[in-house]
Amino acid sequence: MRHFGHISPAAREGLFYKEPSTFTAESPARMLSVALGATLYSPATRPSLADDVLKQAARGVVSMVLCLEDSIDDAEVIDAEANLIRQFAVLAARDEEPGPAPRHESDAPASAGADVPLLFIRVREPAQITDLVRRLGASVRMLSGFVLPKFTEERGRHFLEALAEAETECGRRLFAMPVLESPELLHLETRGEILRGIARSVDKYRDRVLALRLGVTDFCSAYGLRRAPDMTAYDVHIVASVIADVVNVLGRADGTGFTITGPVWEYFRRQERMFKPQLRRSPFLEGRAEELRTALIEHDMDGLLREIELDRANGLLGKTCIHPSHVAPVHALSVVSHEEFTDAQDILSPERGGGGVLRSAYTNKMNEVKPHRAWAERTLLRAEAFGVARQDVGFVDLLAAGLTN
């Protein structure tokens, strides 16, 4: 699979100076953690789950979480587990079916040989991990790992031990994606110790922790808050302070940090608007672009776009998504611009190993080799996953292409 693999090679060639790389569930963890992109959540109760997974894959989704936790009722868990077992068997069977060679990824029939996204199951309790892996049998090969809710050092230890046991039993690499969402993490008097405990826990299982996810909805719930579609998570100061502390402790660029993904955006249909649109007109000057801007505003997407930009500015990468319409904006804004790529290459040039300062190729900034090295390394890794846009290609072009399906 690859990002923007659902559009034609000709369209990709017109958009990208350097196209996104292909990857599989067996790719190195460092690549997968960056390539997660917009991780789409779906309740595990959906009766057509296998069809839904393949349909979303054909629209550009590369990672999904099938949820047994907050998205379903307590009384539905047993039936949802049974449904997961059935749906994984369907996906495994379809994955083995021969099909005609597609002209490009989006031409692959949904029932035969279509790429399956990275699939994760969000469980409630550690025992579900080993139980589900045993019940999945051979179809466990379609599973990439588990999402671990309300993760703390004490609770997380049991989840990670269960993951290690399940991995040994099935003989397959399984990743963990802990969700940081407990009230103790939000509360100021306990935050420091909780973060240090989480750091100890995930460091012990570093090779199996693919990314850390932020449960901002639970953070807001602890104080009876809910952000409006005109506001980002960073406008809710108590939430922004937690994000900053999580990145401070767990997102460092010195080799001790992890990929931390952006919080969920809750809105996907039009609400009464209190504030003026945040989406500037300048990138949307003519033709279909102006129509796209209007559609984004009507569906409360301007707030989402602003939050995605703030995610990256604050050290987060990728995003939890609850609606397919959120996927294309996340991926379009994850593509590395030609200017970013040029700066990163200059900074990492071998002849600059001794440091120093140089004027950017775009002649609009100074690049300091040593201070900007970590940024440059992360930028080139993102470029490998999401590609580098051509010099004259902007966000609107990438978003319009991503919405072609």
JSON list of N, CA and C in Angstrom, two decimals, residues 178-235:
[
{"chain": "A", "resi": 178, "resn": "PRO", "atom": "N", "xyz": [-0.84, 2.51, 22.74]},
{"chain": "A", "resi": 178, "resn": "PRO", "atom": "CA", "xyz": [-1.47, 2.96, 23.97]},
{"chain": "A", "resi": 178, "resn": "PRO", "atom": "C", "xyz": [-2.21, 4.29, 23.76]},
{"chain": "A", "resi": 179, "resn": "VAL", "atom": "N", "xyz": [-3.35, 4.43, 24.44]},
{"chain": "A", "resi": 179, "resn": "VAL", "atom": "CA", "xyz": [-4.10, 5.68, 24.42]},
{"chain": "A", "resi": 179, "resn": "VAL", "atom": "C", "xyz": [-3.93, 6.37, 25.76]},
{"chain": "A", "resi": 180, "resn": "LEU", "atom": "N", "xyz": [-3.43, 7.59, 25.72]},
{"chain": "A", "resi": 180, "resn": "LEU", "atom": "CA", "xyz": [-3.21, 8.36, 26.94]},
{"chain": "A", "resi": 180, "resn": "LEU", "atom": "C", "xyz": [-4.45, 9.21, 27.17]},
{"chain": "A", "resi": 181, "resn": "GLU", "atom": "N", "xyz": [-5.26, 8.82, 28.14]},
{"chain": "A", "resi": 181, "resn": "GLU", "atom": "CA", "xyz": [-6.56, 9.46, 28.33]},
{"chain": "A", "resi": 181, "resn": "GLU", "atom": "C", "xyz": [-7.08, 9.38, 29.76]},
{"chain": "A", "resi": 182, "resn": "SER", "atom": "N", "xyz": [-6.27, 8.90, 30.70]},
{"chain": "A", "resi": 182, "resn": "SER", "atom": "CA", "xyz": [-6.76, 8.73, 32.07]},
{"chain": "A", "resi": 182, "resn": "SER", "atom": "C", "xyz": [-6.86, 10.08, 32.77]},
{"chain": "A", "resi": 183, "resn": "PRO", "atom": "N", "xyz": [-7.82, 10.25, 33.69]},
{"chain": "A", "resi": 183, "resn": "PRO", "atom": "CA", "xyz": [-7.94, 11.52, 34.44]},
{"chain": "A", "resi": 183, "resn": "PRO", "atom": "C", "xyz": [-6.68, 11.85, 35.22]},
{"chain": "A", "resi": 184, "resn": "GLU", "atom": "N", "xyz": [-5.97, 10.83, 35.70]},
{"chain": "A", "resi": 184, "resn": "GLU", "atom": "CA", "xyz": [-4.75, 11.09, 36.47]},
{"chain": "A", "resi": 184, "resn": "GLU", "atom": "C", "xyz": [-3.70, 11.82, 35.63]},
{"chain": "A", "resi": 185, "resn": "LEU", "atom": "N", "xyz": [-3.73, 11.58, 34.32]},
{"chain": "A", "resi": 185, "resn": "LEU", "atom": "CA", "xyz": [-2.80, 12.27, 33.44]},
{"chain": "A", "resi": 185, "resn": "LEU", "atom": "C", "xyz": [-3.19, 13.73, 33.29]},
{"chain": "A", "resi": 186, "resn": "LEU", "atom": "N", "xyz": [-4.47, 14.02, 33.36]},
{"chain": "A", "resi": 186, "resn": "LEU", "atom": "CA", "xyz": [-4.95, 15.39, 33.22]},
{"chain": "A", "resi": 186, "resn": "LEU", "atom": "C", "xyz": [-4.72, 16.20, 34.49]},
{"chain": "A", "resi": 187, "resn": "HIS", "atom": "N", "xyz": [-4.90, 15.58, 35.64]},
{"chain": "A", "resi": 187, "resn": "HIS", "atom": "CA", "xyz": [-4.81, 16.30, 36.91]},
{"chain": "A", "resi": 187, "resn": "HIS", "atom": "C", "xyz": [-3.37, 16.74, 37.18]},
{"chain": "A", "resi": 188, "resn": "LEU", "atom": "N", "xyz": [-3.20, 17.99, 37.52]},
{"chain": "A", "resi": 188, "resn": "LEU", "atom": "CA", "xyz": [-1.87, 18.57, 37.67]},
{"chain": "A", "resi": 188, "resn": "LEU", "atom": "C", "xyz": [-1.05, 17.88, 38.75]},
{"chain": "A", "resi": 189, "resn": "GLU", "atom": "N", "xyz": [-1.69, 17.51, 39.87]},
{"chain": "A", "resi": 189, "resn": "GLU", "atom": "CA", "xyz": [-0.94, 16.95, 41.00]},
{"chain": "A", "resi": 189, "resn": "GLU", "atom": "C", "xyz": [-0.42, 15.54, 40.73]},
{"chain": "A", "resi": 190, "resn": "THR", "atom": "N", "xyz": [-0.97, 14.85, 39.75]},
{"chain": "A", "resi": 190, "resn": "THR", "atom": "CA", "xyz": [-0.53, 13.48, 39.45]},
{"chain": "A", "resi": 190, "resn": "THR", "atom": "C", "xyz": [0.12, 13.34, 38.08]},
{"chain": "A", "resi": 191, "resn": "ARG", "atom": "N", "xyz": [0.08, 14.38, 37.28]},
{"chain": "A", "resi": 191, "resn": "ARG", "atom": "CA", "xyz": [0.51, 14.27, 35.88]},
{"chain": "A", "resi": 191, "resn": "ARG", "atom": "C", "xyz": [1.97, 13.85, 35.74]},
{"chain": "A", "resi": 192, "resn": "GLY", "atom": "N", "xyz": [2.84, 14.46, 36.51]},
{"chain": "A", "resi": 192, "resn": "GLY", "atom": "CA", "xyz": [4.26, 14.18, 36.37]},
{"chain": "A", "resi": 192, "resn": "GLY", "atom": "C", "xyz": [4.59, 12.73, 36.63]},
{"chain": "A", "resi": 193, "resn": "GLU", "atom": "N", "xyz": [4.09, 12.17, 37.72]},
{"chain": "A", "resi": 193, "resn": "GLU", "atom": "CA", "xyz": [4.38, 10.79, 38.05]},
{"chain": "A", "resi": 193, "resn": "GLU", "atom": "C", "xyz": [3.74, 9.83, 37.06]},
{"chain": "A", "resi": 194, "resn": "ILE", "atom": "N", "xyz": [2.52, 10.14, 36.62]},
{"chain": "A", "resi": 194, "resn": "ILE", "atom": "CA", "xyz": [1.84, 9.29, 35.63]},
{"chain": "A", "resi": 194, "resn": "ILE", "atom": "C", "xyz": [2.65, 9.25, 34.33]},
{"chain": "A", "resi": 195, "resn": "LEU", "atom": "N", "xyz": [3.12, 10.40, 33.89]},
{"chain": "A", "resi": 195, "resn": "LEU", "atom": "CA", "xyz": [3.92, 10.45, 32.66]},
{"chain": "A", "resi": 195, "resn": "LEU", "atom": "C", "xyz": [5.23, 9.69, 32.81]},
{"chain": "A", "resi": 196, "resn": "ARG", "atom": "N", "xyz": [5.87, 9.83, 33.95]},
{"chain": "A", "resi": 196, "resn": "ARG", "atom": "CA", "xyz": [7.12, 9.09, 34.16]},
{"chain": "A", "resi": 196, "resn": "ARG", "atom": "C", "xyz": [6.86, 7.58, 34.17]},
{"chain": "A", "resi": 197, "resn": "GLY", "atom": "N", "xyz": [5.73, 7.17, 34.76]},
{"chain": "A", "resi": 197, "resn": "GLY", "atom": "CA", "xyz": [5.39, 5.75, 34.77]},
{"chain": "A", "resi": 197, "resn": "GLY", "atom": "C", "xyz": [5.09, 5.23, 33.38]},
{"chain": "A", "resi": 198, "resn": "ILE", "atom": "N", "xyz": [4.35, 6.01, 32.60]},
{"chain": "A", "resi": 198, "resn": "ILE", "atom": "CA", "xyz": [4.07, 5.61, 31.22]},
{"chain": "A", "resi": 198, "resn": "ILE", "atom": "C", "xyz": [5.37, 5.48, 30.43]},
{"chain": "A", "resi": 199, "resn": "ALA", "atom": "N", "xyz": [6.28, 6.42, 30.64]},
{"chain": "A", "resi": 199, "resn": "ALA", "atom": "CA", "xyz": [7.57, 6.38, 29.94]},
{"chain": "A", "resi": 199, "resn": "ALA", "atom": "C", "xyz": [8.33, 5.11, 30.29]},
{"chain": "A", "resi": 200, "resn": "ARG", "atom": "N", "xyz": [8.34, 4.72, 31.56]},
{"chain": "A", "resi": 200, "resn": "ARG", "atom": "CA", "xyz": [9.02, 3.48, 31.95]},
{"chain": "A", "resi": 200, "resn": "ARG", "atom": "C", "xyz": [8.38, 2.27, 31.28]},
{"chain": "A", "resi": 201, "resn": "SER", "atom": "N", "xyz": [7.05, 2.27, 31.23]},
{"chain": "A", "resi": 201, "resn": "SER", "atom": "CA", "xyz": [6.33, 1.12, 30.70]},
{"chain": "A", "resi": 201, "resn": "SER", "atom": "C", "xyz": [6.56, 0.95, 29.20]},
{"chain": "A", "resi": 202, "resn": "VAL", "atom": "N", "xyz": [6.42, 2.03, 28.44]},
{"chain": "A", "resi": 202, "resn": "VAL", "atom": "CA", "xyz": [6.56, 1.90, 26.98]},
{"chain": "A", "resi": 202, "resn": "VAL", "atom": "C", "xyz": [8.01, 1.71, 26.56]},
{"chain": "A", "resi": 203, "resn": "ASP", "atom": "N", "xyz": [8.94, 2.24, 27.35]},
{"chain": "A", "resi": 203, "resn": "ASP", "atom": "CA", "xyz": [10.35, 2.05, 27.02]},
{"chain": "A", "resi": 203, "resn": "ASP", "atom": "C", "xyz": [10.73, 0.57, 27.09]},
{"chain": "A", "resi": 204, "resn": "LYS", "atom": "N", "xyz": [10.16, -0.15, 28.04]},
{"chain": "A", "resi": 204, "resn": "LYS", "atom": "CA", "xyz": [10.45, -1.58, 28.18]},
{"chain": "A", "resi": 204, "resn": "LYS", "atom": "C", "xyz": [10.00, -2.37, 26.96]},
{"chain": "A", "resi": 205, "resn": "TYR", "atom": "N", "xyz": [8.94, -1.90, 26.30]},
{"chain": "A", "resi": 205, "resn": "TYR", "atom": "CA", "xyz": [8.40, -2.59, 25.12]},
{"chain": "A", "resi": 205, "resn": "TYR", "atom": "C", "xyz": [8.57, -1.72, 23.87]},
{"chain": "A", "resi": 206, "resn": "ARG", "atom": "N", "xyz": [9.66, -0.97, 23.81]},
{"chain": "A", "resi": 206, "resn": "ARG", "atom": "CA", "xyz": [9.85, 0.02, 22.76]},
{"chain": "A", "resi": 206, "resn": "ARG", "atom": "C", "xyz": [9.66, -0.55, 21.35]},
{"chain": "A", "resi": 207, "resn": "ASP", "atom": "N", "xyz": [10.15, -1.76, 21.10]},
{"chain": "A", "resi": 207, "resn": "ASP", "atom": "CA", "xyz": [10.07, -2.34, 19.77]},
{"chain": "A", "resi": 207, "resn": "ASP", "atom": "C", "xyz": [8.64, -2.65, 19.35]},
{"chain": "A", "resi": 208, "resn": "ARG", "atom": "N", "xyz": [7.72, -2.69, 20.30]},
{"chain": "A", "resi": 208, "resn": "ARG", "atom": "CA", "xyz": [6.34, -3.05, 19.97]},
{"chain": "A", "resi": 208, "resn": "ARG", "atom": "C", "xyz": [5.35, -1.90, 20.13]},
{"chain": "A", "resi": 209, "resn": "VAL", "atom": "N", "xyz": [5.82, -0.76, 20.61]},
{"chain": "A", "resi": 209, "resn": "VAL", "atom": "CA", "xyz": [4.94, 0.41, 20.73]},
{"chain": "A", "resi": 209, "resn": "VAL", "atom": "C", "xyz": [5.07, 1.23, 19.45]},
{"chain": "A", "resi": 210, "resn": "LEU", "atom": "N", "xyz": [4.05, 1.16, 18.62]},
{"chain": "A", "resi": 210, "resn": "LEU", "atom": "CA", "xyz": [4.12, 1.81, 17.31]},
{"chain": "A", "resi": 210, "resn": "LEU", "atom": "C", "xyz": [3.89, 3.31, 17.42]},
{"chain": "A", "resi": 211, "resn": "ALA", "atom": "N", "xyz": [2.94, 3.71, 18.26]},
{"chain": "A", "resi": 211, "resn": "ALA", "atom": "CA", "xyz": [2.63, 5.13, 18.43]},
{"chain": "A", "resi": 211, "resn": "ALA", "atom": "C", "xyz": [1.82, 5.29, 19.72]},
{"chain": "A", "resi": 212, "resn": "LEU", "atom": "N", "xyz": [1.83, 6.50, 20.24]},
{"chain": "A", "resi": 212, "resn": "LEU", "atom": "CA", "xyz": [1.01, 6.85, 21.39]},
{"chain": "A", "resi": 212, "resn": "LEU", "atom": "C", "xyz": [-0.13, 7.74, 20.90]},
{"chain": "A", "resi": 213, "resn": "ARG", "atom": "N", "xyz": [-1.34, 7.44, 21.32]},
{"chain": "A", "resi": 213, "resn": "ARG", "atom": "CA", "xyz": [-2.50, 8.18, 20.87]},
{"chain": "A", "resi": 213, "resn": "ARG", "atom": "C", "xyz": [-3.07, 8.99, 22.04]},
{"chain": "A", "resi": 214, "resn": "LEU", "atom": "N", "xyz": [-3.61, 10.16, 21.74]},
{"chain": "A", "resi": 214, "resn": "LEU", "atom": "CA", "xyz": [-4.14, 11.06, 22.77]},
{"chain": "A", "resi": 214, "resn": "LEU", "atom": "C", "xyz": [-5.66, 10.99, 22.80]},
{"chain": "A", "resi": 215, "resn": "GLY", "atom": "N", "xyz": [-6.22, 10.74, 24.00]},
{"chain": "A", "resi": 215, "resn": "GLY", "atom": "CA", "xyz": [-7.67, 10.69, 24.16]},
{"chain": "A", "resi": 215, "resn": "GLY", "atom": "C", "xyz": [-8.21, 12.01, 24.66]},
{"chain": "A", "resi": 216, "resn": "VAL", "atom": "N", "xyz": [-8.25, 13.00, 23.80]},
{"chain": "A", "resi": 216, "resn": "VAL", "atom": "CA", "xyz": [-8.63, 14.35, 24.20]},
{"chain": "A", "resi": 216, "resn": "VAL", "atom": "C", "xyz": [-10.10, 14.43, 24.61]},
{"chain": "A", "resi": 217, "resn": "THR", "atom": "N", "xyz": [-10.95, 13.60, 24.03]},
{"chain": "A", "resi": 217, "resn": "THR", "atom": "CA", "xyz": [-12.36, 13.60, 24.42]},
{"chain": "A", "resi": 217, "resn": "THR", "atom": "C", "xyz": [-12.50, 13.24, 25.90]},
{"chain": "A", "resi": 218, "resn": "ASP", "atom": "N", "xyz": [-11.71, 12.26, 26.36]},
{"chain": "A", "resi": 218, "resn": "ASP", "atom": "CA", "xyz": [-11.74, 11.89, 27.77]},
{"chain": "A", "resi": 218, "resn": "ASP", "atom": "C", "xyz": [-11.17, 13.01, 28.64]},
{"chain": "A", "resi": 219, "resn": "PHE", "atom": "N", "xyz": [-10.14, 13.70, 28.15]},
{"chain": "A", "resi": 219, "resn": "PHE", "atom": "CA", "xyz": [-9.60, 14.84, 28.89]},
{"chain": "A", "resi": 219, "resn": "PHE", "atom": "C", "xyz": [-10.69, 15.88, 29.13]},
{"chain": "A", "resi": 220, "resn": "CYS", "atom": "N", "xyz": [-11.42, 16.21, 28.07]},
{"chain": "A", "resi": 220, "resn": "CYS", "atom": "CA", "xyz": [-12.49, 17.21, 28.19]},
{"chain": "A", "resi": 220, "resn": "CYS", "atom": "C", "xyz": [-13.58, 16.71, 29.14]},
{"chain": "A", "resi": 221, "resn": "SER", "atom": "N", "xyz": [-13.89, 15.42, 29.06]},
{"chain": "A", "resi": 221, "resn": "SER", "atom": "CA", "xyz": [-14.94, 14.85, 29.89]},
{"chain": "A", "resi": 221, "resn": "SER", "atom": "C", "xyz": [-14.65, 15.02, 31.37]},
{"chain": "A", "resi": 222, "resn": "ALA", "atom": "N", "xyz": [-13.39, 14.96, 31.76]},
{"chain": "A", "resi": 222, "resn": "ALA", "atom": "CA", "xyz": [-13.02, 15.07, 33.17]},
{"chain": "A", "resi": 222, "resn": "ALA", "atom": "C", "xyz": [-13.42, 16.42, 33.76]},
{"chain": "A", "resi": 223, "resn": "TYR", "atom": "N", "xyz": [-13.61, 17.42, 32.89]},
{"chain": "A", "resi": 223, "resn": "TYR", "atom": "CA", "xyz": [-14.00, 18.75, 33.36]},
{"chain": "A", "resi": 223, "resn": "TYR", "atom": "C", "xyz": [-15.34, 19.20, 32.78]},
{"chain": "A", "resi": 224, "resn": "GLY", "atom": "N", "xyz": [-16.07, 18.25, 32.19]},
{"chain": "A", "resi": 224, "resn": "GLY", "atom": "CA", "xyz": [-17.37, 18.59, 31.63]},
{"chain": "A", "resi": 224, "resn": "GLY", "atom": "C", "xyz": [-17.29, 19.54, 30.46]},
{"chain": "A", "resi": 225, "resn": "LEU", "atom": "N", "xyz": [-16.23, 19.40, 29.65]},
{"chain": "A", "resi": 225, "resn": "LEU", "atom": "CA", "xyz": [-16.01, 20.30, 28.52]},
{"chain": "A", "resi": 225, "resn": "LEU", "atom": "C", "xyz": [-16.24, 19.59, 27.20]},
{"chain": "A", "resi": 226, "resn": "ARG", "atom": "N", "xyz": [-16.53, 20.37, 26.18]},
{"chain": "A", "resi": 226, "resn": "ARG", "atom": "CA", "xyz": [-16.57, 19.86, 24.80]},
{"chain": "A", "resi": 226, "resn": "ARG", "atom": "C", "xyz": [-16.26, 21.01, 23.87]},
{"chain": "A", "resi": 227, "resn": "ARG", "atom": "N", "xyz": [-15.22, 20.87, 23.06]},
{"chain": "A", "resi": 227, "resn": "ARG", "atom": "CA", "xyz": [-14.85, 21.98, 22.19]},
{"chain": "A", "resi": 227, "resn": "ARG", "atom": "C", "xyz": [-15.82, 22.08, 21.01]},
{"chain": "A", "resi": 228, "resn": "ALA", "atom": "N", "xyz": [-16.11, 23.30, 20.61]},
{"chain": "A", "resi": 228, "resn": "ALA", "atom": "CA", "xyz": [-17.00, 23.56, 19.49]},
{"chain": "A", "resi": 228, "resn": "ALA", "atom": "C", "xyz": [-16.26, 23.37, 18.18]},
{"chain": "A", "resi": 229, "resn": "PRO", "atom": "N", "xyz": [-16.98, 23.24, 17.06]},
{"chain": "A", "resi": 229, "resn": "PRO", "atom": "CA", "xyz": [-16.31, 23.04, 15.77]},
{"chain": "A", "resi": 229, "resn": "PRO", "atom": "C", "xyz": [-15.47, 24.24, 15.33]},
{"chain": "A", "resi": 230, "resn": "ASP", "atom": "N", "xyz": [-15.69, 25.40, 15.95]},
{"chain": "A", "resi": 230, "resn": "ASP", "atom": "CA", "xyz": [-14.88, 26.57, 15.63]},
{"chain": "A", "resi": 230, "resn": "ASP", "atom": "C", "xyz": [-13.55, 26.58, 16.38]},
{"chain": "A", "resi": 231, "resn": "MET", "atom": "N", "xyz": [-13.36, 25.63, 17.28]},
{"chain": "A", "resi": 231, "resn": "MET", "atom": "CA", "xyz": [-12.19, 25.64, 18.15]},
{"chain": "A", "resi": 231, "resn": "MET", "atom": "C", "xyz": [-11.39, 24.36, 17.99]},
{"chain": "A", "resi": 232, "resn": "THR", "atom": "N", "xyz": [-10.09, 24.47, 18.17]},
{"chain": "A", "resi": 232, "resn": "THR", "atom": "CA", "xyz": [-9.21, 23.31, 18.14]},
{"chain": "A", "resi": 232, "resn": "THR", "atom": "C", "xyz": [-8.92, 22.85, 19.57]},
{"chain": "A", "resi": 233, "resn": "ALA", "atom": "N", "xyz": [-8.29, 21.70, 19.70]},
{"chain": "A", "resi": 233, "resn": "ALA", "atom": "CA", "xyz": [-7.89, 21.22, 21.02]},
{"chain": "A", "resi": 233, "resn": "ALA", "atom": "C", "xyz": [-6.94, 22.20, 21.70]},
{"chain": "A", "resi": 234, "resn": "TYR", "atom": "N", "xyz": [-6.20, 22.97, 20.90]},
{"chain": "A", "resi": 234, "resn": "TYR", "atom": "CA", "xyz": [-5.22, 23.89, 21.46]},
{"chain": "A", "resi": 234, "resn": "TYR", "atom": "C", "xyz": [-5.85, 25.17, 22.00]},
{"chain": "A", "resi": 235, "resn": "ASP", "atom": "N", "xyz": [-7.13, 25.39, 21.66]},
{"chain": "A", "resi": 235, "resn": "ASP", "atom": "CA", "xyz": [-7.86, 26.51, 22.23]},
{"chain": "A", "resi": 235, "resn": "ASP", "atom": "C", "xyz": [-8.41, 26.20, 23.62]}
]
